[in-house]
PDB file of C-alpha atoms and ligand atoms in Angstrom:
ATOM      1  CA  UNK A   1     -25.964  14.613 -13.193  1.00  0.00           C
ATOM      2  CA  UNK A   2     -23.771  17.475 -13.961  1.00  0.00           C
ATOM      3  CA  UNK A   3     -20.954  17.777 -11.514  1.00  0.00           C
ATOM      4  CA  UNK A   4     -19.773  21.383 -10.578  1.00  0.00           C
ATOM      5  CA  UNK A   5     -16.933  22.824  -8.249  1.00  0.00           C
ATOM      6  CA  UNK A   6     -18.154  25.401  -6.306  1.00  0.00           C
ATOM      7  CA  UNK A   7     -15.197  27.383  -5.694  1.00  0.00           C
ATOM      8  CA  UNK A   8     -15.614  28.272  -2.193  1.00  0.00           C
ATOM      9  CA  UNK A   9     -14.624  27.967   1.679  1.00  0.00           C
ATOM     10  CA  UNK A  10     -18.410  29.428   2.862  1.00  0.00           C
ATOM     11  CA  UNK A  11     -20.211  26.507   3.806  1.00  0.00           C
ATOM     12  CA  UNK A  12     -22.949  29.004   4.496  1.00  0.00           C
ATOM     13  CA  UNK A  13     -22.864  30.028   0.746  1.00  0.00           C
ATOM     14  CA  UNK A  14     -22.845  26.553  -0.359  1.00  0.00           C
ATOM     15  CA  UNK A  15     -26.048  25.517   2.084  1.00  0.00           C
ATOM     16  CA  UNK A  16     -27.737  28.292   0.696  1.00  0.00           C
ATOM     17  CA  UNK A  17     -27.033  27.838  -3.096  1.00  0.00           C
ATOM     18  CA  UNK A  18     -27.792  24.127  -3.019  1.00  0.00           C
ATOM     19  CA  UNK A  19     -31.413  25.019  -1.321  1.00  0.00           C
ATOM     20  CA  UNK A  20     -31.476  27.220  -4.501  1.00  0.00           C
ATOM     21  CA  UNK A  21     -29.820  24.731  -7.054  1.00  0.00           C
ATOM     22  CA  UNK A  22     -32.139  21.649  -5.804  1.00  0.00           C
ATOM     23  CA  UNK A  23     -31.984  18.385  -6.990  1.00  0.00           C
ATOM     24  CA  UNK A  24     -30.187  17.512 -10.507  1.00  0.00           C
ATOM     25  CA  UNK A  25     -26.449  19.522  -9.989  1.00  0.00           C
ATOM     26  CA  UNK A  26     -23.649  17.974  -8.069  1.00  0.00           C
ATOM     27  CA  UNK A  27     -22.520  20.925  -6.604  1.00  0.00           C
ATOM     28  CA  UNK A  28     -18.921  20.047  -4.764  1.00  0.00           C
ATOM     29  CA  UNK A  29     -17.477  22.325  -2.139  1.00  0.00           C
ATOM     30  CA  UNK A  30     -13.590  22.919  -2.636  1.00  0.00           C
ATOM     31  CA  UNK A  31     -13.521  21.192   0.899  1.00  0.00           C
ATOM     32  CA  UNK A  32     -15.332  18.061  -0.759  1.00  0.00           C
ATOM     33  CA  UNK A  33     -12.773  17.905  -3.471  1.00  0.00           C
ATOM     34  CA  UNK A  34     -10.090  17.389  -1.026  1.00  0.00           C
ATOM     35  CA  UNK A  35      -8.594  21.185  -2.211  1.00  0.00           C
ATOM     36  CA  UNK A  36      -7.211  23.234   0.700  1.00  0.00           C
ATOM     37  CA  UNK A  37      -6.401  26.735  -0.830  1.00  0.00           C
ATOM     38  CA  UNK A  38      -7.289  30.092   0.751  1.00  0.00           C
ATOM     39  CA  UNK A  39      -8.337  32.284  -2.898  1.00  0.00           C
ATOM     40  CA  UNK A  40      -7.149  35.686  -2.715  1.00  0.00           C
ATOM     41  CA  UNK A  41      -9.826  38.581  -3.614  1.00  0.00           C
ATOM     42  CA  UNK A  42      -7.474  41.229  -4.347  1.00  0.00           C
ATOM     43  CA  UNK A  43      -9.104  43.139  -6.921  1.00  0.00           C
ATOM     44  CA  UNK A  44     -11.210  46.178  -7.444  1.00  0.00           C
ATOM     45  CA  UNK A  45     -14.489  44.425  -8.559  1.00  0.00           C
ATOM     46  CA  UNK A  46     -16.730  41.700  -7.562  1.00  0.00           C
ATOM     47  CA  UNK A  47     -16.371  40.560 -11.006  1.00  0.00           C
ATOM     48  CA  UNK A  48     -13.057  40.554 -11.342  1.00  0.00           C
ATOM     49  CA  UNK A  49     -12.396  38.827  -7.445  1.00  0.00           C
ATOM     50  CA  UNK A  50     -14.931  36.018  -8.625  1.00  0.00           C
ATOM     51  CA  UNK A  51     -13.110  35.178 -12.060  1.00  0.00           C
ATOM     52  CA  UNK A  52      -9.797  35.002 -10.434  1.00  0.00           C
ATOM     53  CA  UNK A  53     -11.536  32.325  -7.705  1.00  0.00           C
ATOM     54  CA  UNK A  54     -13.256  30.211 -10.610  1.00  0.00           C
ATOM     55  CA  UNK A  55     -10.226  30.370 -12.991  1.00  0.00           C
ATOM     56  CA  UNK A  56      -7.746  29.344 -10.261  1.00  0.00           C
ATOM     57  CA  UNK A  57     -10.025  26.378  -9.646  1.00  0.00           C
ATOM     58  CA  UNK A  58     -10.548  25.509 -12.810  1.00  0.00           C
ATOM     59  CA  UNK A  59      -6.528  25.395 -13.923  1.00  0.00           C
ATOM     60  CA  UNK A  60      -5.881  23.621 -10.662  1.00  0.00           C
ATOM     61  CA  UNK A  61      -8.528  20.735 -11.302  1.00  0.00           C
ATOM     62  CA  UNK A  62      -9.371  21.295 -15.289  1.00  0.00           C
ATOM     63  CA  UNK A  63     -13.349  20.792 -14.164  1.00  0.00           C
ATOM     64  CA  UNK A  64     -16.246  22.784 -14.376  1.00  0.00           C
ATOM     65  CA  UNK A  65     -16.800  25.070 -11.247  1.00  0.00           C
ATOM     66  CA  UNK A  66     -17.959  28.542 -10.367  1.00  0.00           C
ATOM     67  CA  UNK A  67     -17.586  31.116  -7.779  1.00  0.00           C
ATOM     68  CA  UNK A  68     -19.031  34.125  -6.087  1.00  0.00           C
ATOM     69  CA  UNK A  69     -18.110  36.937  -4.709  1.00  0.00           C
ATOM     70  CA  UNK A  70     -20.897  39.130  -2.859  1.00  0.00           C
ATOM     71  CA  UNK A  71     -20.673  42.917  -1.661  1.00  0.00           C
ATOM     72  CA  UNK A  72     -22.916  44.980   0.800  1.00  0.00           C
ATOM     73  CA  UNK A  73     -23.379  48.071  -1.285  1.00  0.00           C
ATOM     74  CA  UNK A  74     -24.418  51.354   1.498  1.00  0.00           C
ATOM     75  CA  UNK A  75     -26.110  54.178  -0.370  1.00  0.00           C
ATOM     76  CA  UNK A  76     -24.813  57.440   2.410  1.00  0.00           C
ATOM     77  CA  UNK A  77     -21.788  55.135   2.169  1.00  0.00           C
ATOM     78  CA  UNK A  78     -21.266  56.280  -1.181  1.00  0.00           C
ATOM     79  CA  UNK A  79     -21.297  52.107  -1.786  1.00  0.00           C
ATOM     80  CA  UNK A  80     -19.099  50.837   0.851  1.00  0.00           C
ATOM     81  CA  UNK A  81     -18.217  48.695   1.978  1.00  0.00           C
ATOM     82  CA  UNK A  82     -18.533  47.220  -1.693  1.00  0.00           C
ATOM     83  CA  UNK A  83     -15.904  44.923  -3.081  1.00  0.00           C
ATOM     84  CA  UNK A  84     -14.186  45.259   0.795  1.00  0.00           C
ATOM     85  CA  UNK A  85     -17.517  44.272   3.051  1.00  0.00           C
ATOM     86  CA  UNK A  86     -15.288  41.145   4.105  1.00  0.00           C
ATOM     87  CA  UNK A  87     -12.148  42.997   5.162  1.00  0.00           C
ATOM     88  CA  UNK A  88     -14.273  46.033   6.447  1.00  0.00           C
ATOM     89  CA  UNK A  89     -12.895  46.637   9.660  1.00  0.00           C
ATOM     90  CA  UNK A  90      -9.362  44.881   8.677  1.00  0.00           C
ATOM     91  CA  UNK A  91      -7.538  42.682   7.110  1.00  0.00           C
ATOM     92  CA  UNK A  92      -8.565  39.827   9.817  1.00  0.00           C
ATOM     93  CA  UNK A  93     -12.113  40.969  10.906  1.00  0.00           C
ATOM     94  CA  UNK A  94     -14.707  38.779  12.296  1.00  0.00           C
ATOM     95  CA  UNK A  95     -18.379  39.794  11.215  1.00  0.00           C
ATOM     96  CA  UNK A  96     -19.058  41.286  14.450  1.00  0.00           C
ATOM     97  CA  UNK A  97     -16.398  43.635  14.021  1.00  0.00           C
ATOM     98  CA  UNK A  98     -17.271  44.819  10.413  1.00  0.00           C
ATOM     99  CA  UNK A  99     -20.889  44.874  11.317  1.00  0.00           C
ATOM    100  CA  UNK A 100     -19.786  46.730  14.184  1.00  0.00           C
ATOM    101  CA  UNK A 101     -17.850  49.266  12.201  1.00  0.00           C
ATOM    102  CA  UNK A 102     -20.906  49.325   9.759  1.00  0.00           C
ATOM    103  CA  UNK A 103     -22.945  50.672  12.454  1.00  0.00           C
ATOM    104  CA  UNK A 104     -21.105  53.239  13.940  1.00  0.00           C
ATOM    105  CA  UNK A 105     -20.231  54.937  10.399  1.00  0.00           C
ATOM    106  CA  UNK A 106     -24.119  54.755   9.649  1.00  0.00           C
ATOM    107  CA  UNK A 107     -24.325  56.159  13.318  1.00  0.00           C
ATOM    108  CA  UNK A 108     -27.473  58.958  12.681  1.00  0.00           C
ATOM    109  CA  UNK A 109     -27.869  58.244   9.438  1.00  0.00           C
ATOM    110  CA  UNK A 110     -31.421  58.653   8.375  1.00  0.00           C
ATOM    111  CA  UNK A 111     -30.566  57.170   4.448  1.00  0.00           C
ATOM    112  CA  UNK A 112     -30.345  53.891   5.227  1.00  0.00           C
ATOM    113  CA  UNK A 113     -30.431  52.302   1.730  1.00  0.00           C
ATOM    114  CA  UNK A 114     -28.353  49.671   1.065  1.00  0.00           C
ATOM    115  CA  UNK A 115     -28.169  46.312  -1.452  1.00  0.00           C
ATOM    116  CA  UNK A 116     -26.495  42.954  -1.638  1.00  0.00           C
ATOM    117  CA  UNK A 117     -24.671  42.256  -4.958  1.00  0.00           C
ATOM    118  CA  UNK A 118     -23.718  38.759  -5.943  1.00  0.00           C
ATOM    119  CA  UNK A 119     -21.354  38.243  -8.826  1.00  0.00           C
ATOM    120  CA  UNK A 120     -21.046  34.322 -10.024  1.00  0.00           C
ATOM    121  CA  UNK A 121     -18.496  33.460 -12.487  1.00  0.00           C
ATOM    122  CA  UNK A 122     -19.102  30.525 -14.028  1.00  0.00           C
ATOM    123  CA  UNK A 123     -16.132  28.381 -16.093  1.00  0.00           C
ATOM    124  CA  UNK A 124     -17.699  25.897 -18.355  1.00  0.00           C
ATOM    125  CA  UNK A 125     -15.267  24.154 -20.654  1.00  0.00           C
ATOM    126  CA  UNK A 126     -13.078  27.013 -19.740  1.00  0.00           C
ATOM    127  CA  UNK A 127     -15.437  29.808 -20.846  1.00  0.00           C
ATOM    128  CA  UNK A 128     -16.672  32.113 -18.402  1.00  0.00           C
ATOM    129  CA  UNK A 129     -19.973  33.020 -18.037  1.00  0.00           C
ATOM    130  CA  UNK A 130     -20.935  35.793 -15.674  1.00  0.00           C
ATOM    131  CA  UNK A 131     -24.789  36.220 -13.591  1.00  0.00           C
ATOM    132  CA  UNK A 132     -25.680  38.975 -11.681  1.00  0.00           C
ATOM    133  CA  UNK A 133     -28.088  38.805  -8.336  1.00  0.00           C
ATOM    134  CA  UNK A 134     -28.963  42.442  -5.815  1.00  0.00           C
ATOM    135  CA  UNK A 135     -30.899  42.201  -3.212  1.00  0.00           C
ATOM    136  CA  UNK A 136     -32.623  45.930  -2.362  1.00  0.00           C
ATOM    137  CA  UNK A 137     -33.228  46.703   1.455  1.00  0.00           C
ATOM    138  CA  UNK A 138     -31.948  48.766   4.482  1.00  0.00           C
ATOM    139  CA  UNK A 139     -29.634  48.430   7.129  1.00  0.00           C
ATOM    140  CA  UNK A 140     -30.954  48.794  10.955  1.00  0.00           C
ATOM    141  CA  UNK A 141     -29.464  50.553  13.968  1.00  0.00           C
ATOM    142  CA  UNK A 142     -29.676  47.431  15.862  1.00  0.00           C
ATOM    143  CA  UNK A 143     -28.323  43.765  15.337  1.00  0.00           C
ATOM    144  CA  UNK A 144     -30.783  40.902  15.573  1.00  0.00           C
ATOM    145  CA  UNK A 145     -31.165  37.354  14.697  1.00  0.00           C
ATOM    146  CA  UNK A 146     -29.108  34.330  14.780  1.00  0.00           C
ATOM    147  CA  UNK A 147     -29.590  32.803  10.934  1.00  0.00           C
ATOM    148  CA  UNK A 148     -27.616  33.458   8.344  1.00  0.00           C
ATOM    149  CA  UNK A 149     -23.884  34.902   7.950  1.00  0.00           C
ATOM    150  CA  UNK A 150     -21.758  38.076   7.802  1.00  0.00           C
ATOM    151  CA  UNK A 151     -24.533  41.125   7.319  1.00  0.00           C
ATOM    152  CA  UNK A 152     -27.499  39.403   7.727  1.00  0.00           C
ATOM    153  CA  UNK A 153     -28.092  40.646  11.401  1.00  0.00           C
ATOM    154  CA  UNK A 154     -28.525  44.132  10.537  1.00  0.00           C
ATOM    155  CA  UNK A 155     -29.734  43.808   7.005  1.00  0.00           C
ATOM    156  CA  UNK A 156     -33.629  44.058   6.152  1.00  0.00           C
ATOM    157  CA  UNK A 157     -34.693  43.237   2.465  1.00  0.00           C
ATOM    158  CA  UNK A 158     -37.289  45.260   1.168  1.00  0.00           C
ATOM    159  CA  UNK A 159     -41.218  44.243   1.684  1.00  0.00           C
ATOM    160  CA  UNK A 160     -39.632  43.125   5.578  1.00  0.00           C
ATOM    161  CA  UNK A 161     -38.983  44.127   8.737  1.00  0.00           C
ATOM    162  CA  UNK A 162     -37.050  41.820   9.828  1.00  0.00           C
ATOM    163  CA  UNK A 163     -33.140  41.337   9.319  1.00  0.00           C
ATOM    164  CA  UNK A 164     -32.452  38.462   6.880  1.00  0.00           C
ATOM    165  CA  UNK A 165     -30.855  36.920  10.490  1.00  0.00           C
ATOM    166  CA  UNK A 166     -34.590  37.105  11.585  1.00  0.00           C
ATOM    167  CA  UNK A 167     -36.178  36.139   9.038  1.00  0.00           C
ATOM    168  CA  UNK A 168     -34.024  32.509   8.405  1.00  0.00           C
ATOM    169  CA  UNK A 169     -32.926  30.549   5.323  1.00  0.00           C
ATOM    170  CA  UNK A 170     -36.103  29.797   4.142  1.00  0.00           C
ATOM    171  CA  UNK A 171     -37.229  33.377   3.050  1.00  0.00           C
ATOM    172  CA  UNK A 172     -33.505  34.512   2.655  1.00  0.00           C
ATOM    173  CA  UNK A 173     -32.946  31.331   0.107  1.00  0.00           C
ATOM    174  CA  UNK A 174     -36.407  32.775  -1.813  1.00  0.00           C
ATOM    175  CA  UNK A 175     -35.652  36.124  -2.117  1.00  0.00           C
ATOM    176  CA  UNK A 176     -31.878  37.074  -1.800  1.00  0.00           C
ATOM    177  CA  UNK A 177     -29.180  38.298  -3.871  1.00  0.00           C
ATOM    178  CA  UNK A 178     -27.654  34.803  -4.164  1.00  0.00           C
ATOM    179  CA  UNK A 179     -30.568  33.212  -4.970  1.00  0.00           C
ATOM    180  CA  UNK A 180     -31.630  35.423  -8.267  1.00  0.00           C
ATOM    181  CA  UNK A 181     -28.103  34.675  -9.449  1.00  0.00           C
ATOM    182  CA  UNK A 182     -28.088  31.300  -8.954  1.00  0.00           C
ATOM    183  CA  UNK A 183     -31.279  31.172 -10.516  1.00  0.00           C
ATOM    184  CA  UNK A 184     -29.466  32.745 -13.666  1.00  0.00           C
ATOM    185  CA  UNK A 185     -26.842  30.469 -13.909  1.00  0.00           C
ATOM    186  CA  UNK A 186     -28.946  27.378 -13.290  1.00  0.00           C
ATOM    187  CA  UNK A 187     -31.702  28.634 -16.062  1.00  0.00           C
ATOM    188  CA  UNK A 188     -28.316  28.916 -18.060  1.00  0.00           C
ATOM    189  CA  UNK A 189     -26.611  25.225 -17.431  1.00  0.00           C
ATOM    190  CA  UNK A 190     -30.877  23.929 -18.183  1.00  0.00           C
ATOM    191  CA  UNK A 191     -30.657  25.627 -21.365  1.00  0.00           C
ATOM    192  CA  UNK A 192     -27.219  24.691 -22.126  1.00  0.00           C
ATOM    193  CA  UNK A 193     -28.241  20.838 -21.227  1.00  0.00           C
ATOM    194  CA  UNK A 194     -31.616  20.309 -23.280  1.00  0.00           C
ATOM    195  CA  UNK A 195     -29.480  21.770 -26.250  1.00  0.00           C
ATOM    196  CA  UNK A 196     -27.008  18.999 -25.842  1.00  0.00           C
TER     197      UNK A 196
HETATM  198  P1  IMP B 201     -17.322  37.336   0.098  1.00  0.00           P
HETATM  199  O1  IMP B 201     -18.248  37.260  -1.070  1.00  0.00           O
HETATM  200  O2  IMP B 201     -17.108  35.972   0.709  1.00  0.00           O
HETATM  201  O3  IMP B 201     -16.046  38.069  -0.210  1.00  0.00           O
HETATM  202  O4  IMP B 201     -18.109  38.122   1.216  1.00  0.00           O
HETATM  203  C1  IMP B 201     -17.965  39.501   1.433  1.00  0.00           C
HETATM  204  C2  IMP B 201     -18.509  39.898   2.777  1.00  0.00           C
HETATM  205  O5  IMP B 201     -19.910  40.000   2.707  1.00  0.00           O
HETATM  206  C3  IMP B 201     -18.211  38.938   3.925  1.00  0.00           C
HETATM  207  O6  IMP B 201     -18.042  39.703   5.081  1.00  0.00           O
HETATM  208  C4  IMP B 201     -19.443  38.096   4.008  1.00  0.00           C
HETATM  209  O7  IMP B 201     -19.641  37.617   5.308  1.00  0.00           O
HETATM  210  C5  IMP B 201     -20.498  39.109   3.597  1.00  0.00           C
HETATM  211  N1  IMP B 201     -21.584  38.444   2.893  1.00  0.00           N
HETATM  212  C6  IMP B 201     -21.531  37.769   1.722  1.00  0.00           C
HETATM  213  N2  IMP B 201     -22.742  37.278   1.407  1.00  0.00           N
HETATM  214  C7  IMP B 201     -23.566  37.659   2.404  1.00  0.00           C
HETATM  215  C8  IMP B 201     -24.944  37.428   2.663  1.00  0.00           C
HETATM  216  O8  IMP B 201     -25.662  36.761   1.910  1.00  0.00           O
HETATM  217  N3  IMP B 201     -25.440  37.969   3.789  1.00  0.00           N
HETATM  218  C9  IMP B 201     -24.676  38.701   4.656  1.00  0.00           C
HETATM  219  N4  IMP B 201     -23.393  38.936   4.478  1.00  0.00           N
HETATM  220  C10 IMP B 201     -22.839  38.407   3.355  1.00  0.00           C
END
C-alpha cells in the first residue's frame, strides 16, 4: 500500500480526505509521523502556501506527502477572504471570530456568491504535482450546524439549503471542494500505479 504524508495539523482535513481516499493509501498525518512543526502560509496564493507545506515535509522526511491549502473565495468580497480566510479576523482568530467578521462585512449584502477552493500539492519522488477542487455555493446571514470546521456553519453548497455544518460529513465528503481534488490526485497516484 502506498504510504503518503499528509502534510497537515487539521485532523478535520485528514478525516475528511481519508473518507475520500478509502481503502488502498496510507495516508499519515504529520502528528502520526511523530513531526511537530507549525508550516507557515505566508504567501500570496493557495498554490504557492501549499508547495511550501509539501516541500518542507518532504526535505524534512525525504517521503512522499502532500498538502492543501483551501480558501473561501466571496464574490461582493471582491474574493476575500481568499488566500487569508484562516487569519481573517487576525493573526490568532478562532473560526467564530472570522466567521463573525465574515458576516458583518456581508452585513445587507444581497450577492451572496461565494466558493471553496482547494489547492493540493502533491511531491512524488520530489516532483510536484498540483490538483485543483471549488466548491460553488452561498454564504447565509445566519450560523447553523455543528459538523464540519472553519466556514462550514454559514456556507451552503449549491443544489442545498443547508450549511455544509447542517448538512454533515457524509454529503460534505461527496460533494466538496476537497473531495473533487482529492479525487484528482487519487485518479492520478491509480494511474501512476497500474503504469508501474
Ligand atoms: P487552511 O487551508 O488550513 O489555510 O484554511 C483556511 C481557512 O479556511 C481556515 O479558517 C479553515 O478553517 C477554513 N477552511 C478550510 N477548509 C474548509 C472547509 O472545508 N470548510 C470550511 N472552512 C474551511
Amino acid at each position: 500500500m502506498r504510504k503518503i504524508i499528509f502534510a497537515s495539523n487539521n485532523q478535520h482535513k485528514a478525516d475528511e480526505i481519508r473518507k475520500v481516499m478509502g481503502e488502498g493509501f496510507d495516508i499519515i498525518t504529520l502528528k502520526e509521523a511523530g513531526i511537530e512543526i507549525d508550516i507557515p502560509e505566508p504567501h500570496n496564493t493557495l498554490e504557492e502556501n501549499a508547495r511550501e507545506k509539501s516541500m518542507v515535509i518532504h526535505k524534512m522526511t525525504g517521503l512522499d506527502c502532500f498538502s492543501e491549502d483551501t480558501g473561501l473565495e466571496v464574490d461582493a468580497l471582491f474574493g476575500a477572504p481568499g488566500v487569508r480566510s484562516a487569519r481573517y479576523a487576525g493573526d490568532l482568530a478562532s473560526a467564530e471570530d472570522n466567521i463573525r467578521k465574515l458576516l458583518m462585512e456581508m452585513r445587507g449584502m444581497t450577492n451572496r456568491a461565494a466558493r471553496f477552493r482547494t489547492v493540493i500539492s502533491l511531491v512524488l519522488d520530489g516532483q510536484e504535482f498540483l490538483f485543483e477542487g471549488s466548491c460553488e455555493g452561498a454564504i447565509c446571514e445566519v450560523a447553523s450546524g455543528t459538523d464540519g470546521f472553519g466556514y462550514d456553519p454559514v456556507f451552503v453548497p449549491e443544489h442545498h439549503d443547508k450549511t455544509f455544518a447542517s448538512l454533515g460529513l457524509e454529503v460534505k465528503s461527496a460533494i466538496s471542494h476537497r473531495k473533487i481534488a482529492v479525487d484528482k490526485m487519487v485518479h492520478f497516484l491509480k494511474h501512476i500505479e497500474n503504469n508501474h
